[in-house]
XYZ file of C-alpha atoms in Angstrom:
354
model
C -6.135 23.461 37.372
C -4.850 20.060 38.494
C -3.772 18.066 35.472
C -4.815 14.427 35.451
C -4.974 11.285 33.330
C -7.212 8.272 33.846
C -5.975 4.917 32.477
C -7.992 2.911 29.916
C -11.458 1.798 31.016
C -14.580 0.470 29.345
C -18.019 2.035 29.351
C -20.921 -0.447 29.681
C -22.512 -1.116 26.313
C -19.576 0.285 24.287
C -16.885 -1.891 22.650
C -13.881 0.462 22.801
C -11.613 1.426 25.678
C -11.633 5.064 26.817
C -9.331 7.264 28.854
C -9.697 10.670 30.473
C -7.423 13.651 30.093
C -8.143 16.449 32.548
C -11.629 14.963 33.167
C -12.416 14.920 29.453
C -13.299 11.450 28.188
C -11.839 10.227 24.879
C -12.051 6.962 22.951
C -8.929 4.921 22.181
C -10.904 3.262 19.361
C -9.766 -0.252 20.204
C -11.385 -3.118 22.072
C -8.043 -4.804 22.730
C -6.724 -4.125 26.236
C -3.034 -4.520 25.372
C -3.320 -2.126 22.434
C -5.303 0.318 24.566
C -2.471 0.356 27.110
C 0.122 0.956 24.392
C -1.865 3.880 23.037
C -2.463 5.286 26.495
C 1.219 5.070 27.456
C 2.191 6.977 24.313
C -0.372 9.673 25.109
C 0.764 9.750 28.727
C 4.361 10.399 27.661
C 3.268 13.305 25.466
C 1.140 14.638 28.306
C 3.952 14.456 30.858
C 6.321 16.229 28.470
C 3.828 19.033 27.959
C 3.332 18.230 24.288
C -0.451 17.968 24.482
C -2.470 21.121 25.053
C -4.462 21.025 28.308
C -7.917 22.103 27.076
C -6.797 25.717 26.825
C -7.414 25.860 23.104
C -3.776 26.680 22.465
C -1.638 24.644 20.106
C 1.243 22.903 21.783
C 4.557 24.442 20.746
C 6.151 21.464 19.067
C 8.139 21.198 15.861
C 7.337 18.958 12.925
C 10.488 16.973 13.627
C 9.557 16.441 17.283
C 6.052 15.355 16.360
C 7.377 13.006 13.658
C 9.711 11.343 16.172
C 6.948 10.919 18.761
C 4.392 9.726 16.248
C 6.765 7.172 14.718
C 7.684 5.854 18.161
C 3.994 5.277 18.778
C 3.379 3.879 15.281
C 6.210 1.383 15.593
C 4.627 -0.070 18.737
C 0.941 0.197 17.880
C 0.709 -0.382 14.122
C 1.836 -3.032 11.595
C 5.383 -2.678 10.318
C 4.198 -1.893 6.787
C 2.043 0.970 8.096
C 4.931 2.295 10.174
C 7.208 2.292 7.106
C 4.704 4.228 4.990
C 4.225 6.725 7.844
C 7.986 7.225 8.032
C 8.395 7.772 4.289
C 5.473 10.212 4.112
C 6.702 12.274 7.079
C 10.207 12.354 5.605
C 8.759 13.641 2.324
C 6.944 16.398 4.216
C 10.039 17.329 6.239
C 12.082 17.433 3.010
C 10.157 20.547 1.949
C 9.225 22.129 5.294
C 12.213 21.159 7.435
C 12.170 19.545 10.857
C 12.229 22.801 12.840
C 8.983 24.320 11.525
C 6.317 24.577 14.202
C 3.548 22.048 13.849
C 0.846 24.720 13.926
C 2.370 26.315 10.823
C 1.788 23.272 8.658
C -0.962 24.081 6.138
C -2.459 22.554 2.975
C 0.243 24.478 1.103
C 2.766 22.111 2.705
C 1.179 19.241 0.791
C 1.356 21.250 -2.441
C 5.066 21.826 -1.862
C 5.590 18.128 -1.207
C 3.730 17.210 -4.403
C 5.843 19.633 -6.457
C 9.038 18.248 -4.940
C 8.067 14.616 -5.519
C 6.944 15.348 -9.095
C 10.152 17.144 -10.089
C 13.272 15.673 -11.610
C 15.727 18.107 -10.054
C 19.379 17.353 -9.515
C 20.177 16.588 -5.873
C 23.822 16.241 -4.794
C 24.869 15.693 -8.390
C 22.273 12.976 -9.018
C 19.023 13.189 -10.935
C 16.175 12.542 -8.529
C 13.575 10.118 -9.795
C 10.072 11.475 -10.267
C 7.517 9.782 -8.037
C 4.394 8.304 -9.572
C 0.952 9.691 -8.829
C 0.167 6.462 -7.005
C 3.078 7.061 -4.605
C 2.179 10.729 -4.110
C -1.469 9.861 -3.413
C -0.350 7.183 -0.962
C 1.655 9.826 0.940
C -1.276 12.254 0.887
C -3.611 9.618 2.362
C -0.986 8.720 4.940
C -0.397 12.305 6.059
C -4.135 12.916 6.359
C -4.267 9.936 8.735
C -1.128 11.016 10.623
C -2.426 14.526 11.220
C -5.820 13.217 12.233
C -3.953 11.446 15.013
C -2.292 14.773 15.856
C -5.788 16.193 16.282
C -6.724 13.301 18.587
C -3.608 14.082 20.621
C -4.885 17.691 20.825
C -2.111 19.314 18.823
C -4.873 20.728 16.613
C -8.529 21.549 16.914
C -8.849 20.455 13.286
C -6.377 18.659 11.016
C -4.759 21.030 8.471
C -5.170 18.422 5.734
C -8.926 17.789 5.915
C -9.588 19.637 2.642
C -6.596 18.216 0.768
C -7.531 16.036 -2.203
C -5.545 13.400 -4.007
C -4.220 13.878 -7.531
C -6.450 12.631 -10.358
C -5.523 9.073 -11.195
C -3.748 8.326 -14.442
C -5.130 5.401 -16.373
C -2.389 3.021 -17.375
C -3.343 -0.319 -18.876
C -1.958 -3.041 -16.602
C 1.197 -4.820 -17.707
C 0.638 -8.542 -18.176
C 1.954 -11.715 -19.780
C 0.020 -13.085 -22.728
C -1.189 -16.676 -22.622
C 1.232 -17.724 -25.365
C 4.207 -16.516 -23.303
C 3.332 -18.067 -19.945
C 4.594 -21.579 -20.680
C 7.973 -20.432 -22.022
C 8.414 -18.053 -19.090
C 7.746 -20.730 -16.473
C 10.014 -23.131 -18.310
C 12.871 -20.623 -18.177
C 12.919 -20.422 -14.343
C 15.668 -22.740 -13.095
C 14.987 -22.445 -9.357
C 12.211 -24.977 -8.680
C 10.932 -23.296 -5.509
C 10.780 -19.920 -7.229
C 9.088 -21.466 -10.262
C 6.393 -22.989 -8.057
C 5.843 -19.632 -6.344
C 5.539 -17.819 -9.705
C 3.123 -20.489 -10.925
C 1.051 -19.954 -7.779
C 0.965 -16.199 -8.415
C -0.273 -16.762 -11.967
C -2.787 -19.392 -10.832
C -4.329 -17.366 -7.999
C -3.820 -13.667 -8.716
C -2.750 -13.212 -5.097
C -0.564 -10.380 -3.895
C 3.057 -11.140 -3.021
C 2.700 -11.319 0.753
C -0.637 -13.105 0.631
C 1.220 -16.139 -0.694
C 4.519 -15.641 1.125
C 2.686 -15.532 4.475
C 0.334 -18.399 3.590
C 0.573 -21.097 6.250
C -0.240 -24.774 5.808
C -2.708 -24.392 8.687
C -4.736 -22.153 6.350
C -4.779 -24.663 3.496
C -7.753 -27.028 3.236
C -6.804 -29.552 0.555
C -9.920 -31.640 1.132
C -12.281 -28.756 0.383
C -9.868 -27.213 -2.136
C -9.708 -23.822 -0.469
C -7.197 -21.609 1.345
C -7.526 -18.762 3.827
C -5.881 -15.393 3.175
C -5.043 -13.399 6.283
C -4.785 -9.639 6.000
C -3.682 -6.861 8.297
C -7.176 -5.466 7.766
C -9.429 -8.184 9.131
C -12.422 -7.307 6.929
C -10.389 -8.555 3.950
C -9.717 -11.982 5.454
C -11.576 -14.818 3.753
C -11.454 -18.246 2.136
C -10.636 -18.541 -1.567
C -11.176 -21.556 -3.843
C -8.179 -23.405 -5.286
C -7.738 -23.776 -9.015
C -6.414 -27.056 -10.431
C -3.055 -25.360 -11.115
C -2.746 -24.143 -7.538
C -3.642 -27.581 -6.202
C -0.879 -29.032 -8.380
C 1.623 -26.517 -6.951
C 0.687 -27.379 -3.369
C 0.887 -31.095 -4.051
C 4.318 -30.641 -5.606
C 5.543 -28.828 -2.501
C 3.942 -31.485 -0.333
C 1.088 -30.762 2.131
C 2.382 -30.345 5.686
C 0.832 -29.911 9.111
C 2.243 -26.440 9.785
C 4.704 -23.797 8.670
C 4.889 -21.444 5.700
C 3.956 -22.900 2.323
C 6.574 -20.836 0.460
C 9.912 -20.428 2.257
C 11.744 -18.074 -0.063
C 12.986 -15.333 2.263
C 12.130 -11.651 2.659
C 9.382 -10.325 0.335
C 11.685 -7.693 -1.192
C 14.291 -10.346 -1.947
C 11.636 -12.497 -3.616
C 10.476 -9.536 -5.720
C 14.036 -8.980 -6.965
C 14.438 -12.655 -7.838
C 11.139 -12.735 -9.751
C 12.089 -9.520 -11.538
C 15.331 -11.141 -12.660
C 13.473 -14.165 -14.029
C 11.281 -11.819 -16.069
C 14.323 -9.991 -17.411
C 16.021 -13.281 -18.293
C 12.867 -14.440 -20.090
C 12.740 -11.275 -22.222
C 10.233 -9.203 -20.223
C 12.378 -6.383 -18.742
C 9.393 -4.044 -18.277
C 7.462 -6.488 -16.097
C 7.610 -7.004 -12.327
C 6.188 -9.411 -9.766
C 2.872 -7.563 -9.346
C 2.282 -7.862 -13.088
C 1.739 -11.585 -12.529
C -1.407 -10.620 -10.588
C -2.456 -8.532 -13.584
C -1.705 -11.513 -15.829
C -4.092 -13.718 -13.853
C -6.819 -11.070 -14.144
C -6.378 -10.610 -17.898
C -6.280 -14.356 -18.564
C -9.444 -14.724 -16.462
C -11.269 -12.073 -18.528
C -10.053 -13.619 -21.777
C -11.451 -16.947 -20.568
C -14.881 -15.226 -20.426
C -14.820 -14.491 -16.694
C -16.850 -11.514 -15.456
C -15.571 -8.391 -13.677
C -17.729 -8.978 -10.583
C -16.398 -12.491 -10.157
C -12.861 -11.234 -10.745
C -13.405 -8.621 -8.039
C -14.183 -11.416 -5.570
C -11.226 -13.543 -6.618
C -8.750 -10.663 -6.346
C -10.164 -9.493 -3.026
C -10.959 -5.955 -4.196
C -13.332 -4.097 -1.877
C -14.553 -1.819 -4.685
C -15.475 -2.705 -8.270
C -13.732 0.475 -9.455
C -10.392 -1.129 -8.622
C -11.218 -4.144 -10.796
C -12.355 -1.946 -13.678
C -8.761 -1.341 -14.776
C -9.272 -4.639 -16.620
C -12.460 -3.438 -18.321
C -10.623 -2.653 -21.565
C -9.673 -6.327 -21.801
C -13.343 -7.245 -21.398
C -14.245 -4.739 -24.125
C -11.693 -6.265 -26.501
C -13.110 -9.672 -25.734
C -16.616 -8.425 -26.535
C -15.388 -7.128 -29.900
C -14.192 -10.617 -30.757
C -17.257 -12.344 -29.320
C -19.863 -10.232 -31.117
C -19.051 -11.924 -34.446
C -19.994 -15.335 -33.076
C -23.543 -14.574 -34.168
C -23.680 -15.124 -37.943
C -26.726 -13.948 -39.901
C -25.259 -12.987 -43.275
C -23.318 -15.203 -45.700
C -21.918 -12.410 -47.862
C -22.016 -8.632 -48.164
C -23.111 -8.338 -51.807
C -25.998 -6.216 -53.053
C -28.411 -9.001 -52.181
C -27.682 -10.273 -48.686
C -28.193 -13.974 -48.088
C -29.197 -14.922 -44.563
C -27.933 -18.004 -42.806
C -30.616 -20.670 -42.767
């Protein structure tokens, strides 16, 4: 059989680019020509090196380490940096228990179980106690590996991904950490760096995620209509949000500009460390930057805001994500129910309010 590849092309009436491998048509699942070429070139390299099976039904003889290297090379070019980093960490966690030399076709659901056990343990490694990973981190790696090995299937390393049946760990309910209303003023007043204080105030006033504010550009701020546009790596999450009075005050203090980043505080990780230090200095050592988002949500509920509205303001795609604040709403209902007064006293003869 003559082996052949056909570069990306479009089929009339279909949005995505396709390519052909040995006369078998496959979708690249992108409508962007530049991205289609990047994907195709990565596949072409695998094809030339004999890493992709040629419709024989046989699994290509490639090790986990070789696949990880090839996949990460592709991911670095074709995906956002944050996605690439998660892919790298998840593959490293898998290779930590299976090794780099294991053949790819010998990876099974048991490999995930071994990874979970390793990440959940507190064993001593090289004389140091290894930190146990949270269920959230483990589930993130499981989701990532399911996606990574689905790509391996698309590259014809597998007929079916070995992780299709793998399920995530049951989620642990942990009430969100937050600042109480009475502590907010003192905390903000304790931050000496004015730029950092304005950023923290913006976090508390909007409930935005760290990078949603750090990447906010003046071009996406509409002071006249009191709204701002949040850009996401997933375009279906991009949208306009209304400005609160507090957020307007922050922006006016910084000074509206024609262009450029609103908050110029450096790398996101550096900002997180600085905010963490301000929380420690203010007497909240168990809090972190993301807890300011939780603080906004709790304060919103305590101000009689509803969960559905909060879902919209936080940008959650599913109400289940917002329901971690439901216990706050329940506490608020317990307080609110006594606003209706019918009885003056609780003696043997009840007297109703006239």
